Short mmCIF file of C-alpha atoms in Angstrom, two decimals:
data_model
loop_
_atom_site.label_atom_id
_atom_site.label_comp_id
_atom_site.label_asym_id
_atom_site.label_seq_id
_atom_site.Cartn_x
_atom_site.Cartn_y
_atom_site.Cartn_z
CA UNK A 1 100.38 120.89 111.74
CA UNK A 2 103.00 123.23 110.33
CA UNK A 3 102.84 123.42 106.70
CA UNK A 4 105.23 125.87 104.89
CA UNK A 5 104.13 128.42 102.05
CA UNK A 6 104.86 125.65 99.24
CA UNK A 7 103.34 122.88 100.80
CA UNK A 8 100.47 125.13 101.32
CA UNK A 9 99.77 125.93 97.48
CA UNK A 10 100.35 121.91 96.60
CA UNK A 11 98.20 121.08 99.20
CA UNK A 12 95.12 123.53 97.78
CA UNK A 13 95.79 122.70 94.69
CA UNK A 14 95.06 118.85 95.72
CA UNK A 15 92.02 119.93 97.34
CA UNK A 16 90.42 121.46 94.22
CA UNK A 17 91.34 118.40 92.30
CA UNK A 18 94.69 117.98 91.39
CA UNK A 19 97.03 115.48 91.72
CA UNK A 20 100.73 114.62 91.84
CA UNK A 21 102.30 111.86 88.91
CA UNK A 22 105.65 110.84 90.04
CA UNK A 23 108.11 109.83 87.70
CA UNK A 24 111.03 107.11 88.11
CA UNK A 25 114.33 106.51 86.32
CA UNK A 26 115.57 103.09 85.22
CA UNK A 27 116.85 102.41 88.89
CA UNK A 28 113.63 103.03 90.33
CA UNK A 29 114.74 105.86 92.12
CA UNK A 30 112.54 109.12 92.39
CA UNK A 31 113.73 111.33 89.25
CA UNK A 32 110.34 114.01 88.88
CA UNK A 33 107.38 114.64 90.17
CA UNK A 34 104.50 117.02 88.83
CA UNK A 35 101.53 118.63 90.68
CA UNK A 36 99.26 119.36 87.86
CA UNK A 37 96.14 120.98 88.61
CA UNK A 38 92.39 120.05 88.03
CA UNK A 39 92.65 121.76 84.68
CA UNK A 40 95.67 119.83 83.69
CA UNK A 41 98.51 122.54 83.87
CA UNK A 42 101.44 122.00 86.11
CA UNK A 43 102.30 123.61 89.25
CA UNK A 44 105.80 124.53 89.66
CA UNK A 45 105.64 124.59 93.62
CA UNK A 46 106.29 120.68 93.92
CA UNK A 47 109.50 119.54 93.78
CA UNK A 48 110.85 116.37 94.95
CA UNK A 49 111.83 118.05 98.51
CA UNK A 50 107.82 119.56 98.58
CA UNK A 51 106.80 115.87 97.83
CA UNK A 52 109.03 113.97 99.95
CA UNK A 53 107.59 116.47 103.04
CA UNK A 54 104.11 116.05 102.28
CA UNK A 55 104.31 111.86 102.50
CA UNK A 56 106.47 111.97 105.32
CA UNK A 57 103.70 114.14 106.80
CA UNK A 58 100.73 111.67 105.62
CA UNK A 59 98.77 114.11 103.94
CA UNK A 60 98.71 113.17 100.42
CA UNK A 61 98.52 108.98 99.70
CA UNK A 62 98.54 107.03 96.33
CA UNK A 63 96.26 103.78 96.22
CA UNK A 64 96.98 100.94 93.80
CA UNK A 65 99.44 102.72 91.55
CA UNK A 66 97.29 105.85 90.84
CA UNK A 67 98.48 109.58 91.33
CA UNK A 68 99.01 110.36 94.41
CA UNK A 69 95.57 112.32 96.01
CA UNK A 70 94.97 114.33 99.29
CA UNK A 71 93.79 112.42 102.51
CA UNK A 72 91.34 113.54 104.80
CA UNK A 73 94.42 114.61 107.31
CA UNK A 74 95.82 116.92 104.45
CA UNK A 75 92.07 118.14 104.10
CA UNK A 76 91.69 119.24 107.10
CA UNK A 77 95.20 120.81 107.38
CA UNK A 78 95.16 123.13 104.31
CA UNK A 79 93.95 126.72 104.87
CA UNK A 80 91.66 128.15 102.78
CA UNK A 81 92.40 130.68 99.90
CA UNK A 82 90.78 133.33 98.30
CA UNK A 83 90.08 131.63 94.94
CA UNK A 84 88.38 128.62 96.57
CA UNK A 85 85.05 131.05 96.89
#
């Protein structure tokens, strides 16, 4: 699957144990989203185009209302980095 350079970084970040909070304004319409990492700071990769690509492309999910997580498609898509030894 192609994956740009962005997507990429989210997308290891996930894998180590981050996750992505979405934020709506009073029309329920999509107004921020924030990766943060494992150790709580935020990534400024993801933006809403970033997050918009990555659902479209099924590799990150949200179950019952939680942050949305990596799947096991996204797992298996993301490349592996030098700081994941």
């Amino acid at each position: 699957m192609n994956l740009s350079k962005q997507e990429q970084r989210v997308l290891h970040t996930l894998a180590m144990g981050g996750e992505i909070r979405r934020y709506l304004d009073d029309n329920r319409k999509l107004a921020e989203v924030i990766c943060f990492t494992r150790e709580g700071y935020g990534l400024s990769n993801c933006t809403i185009d970033v997050f918009n690509s990555l659902k479209r492309k099924k590799v990150i999910s949200s179950k019952n209302g939680q942050p949305y997580r990596i799947t096991h498609l996204g797992a298996t898509c993301v490349q592996a980095q030098m700081n994941q030894r």
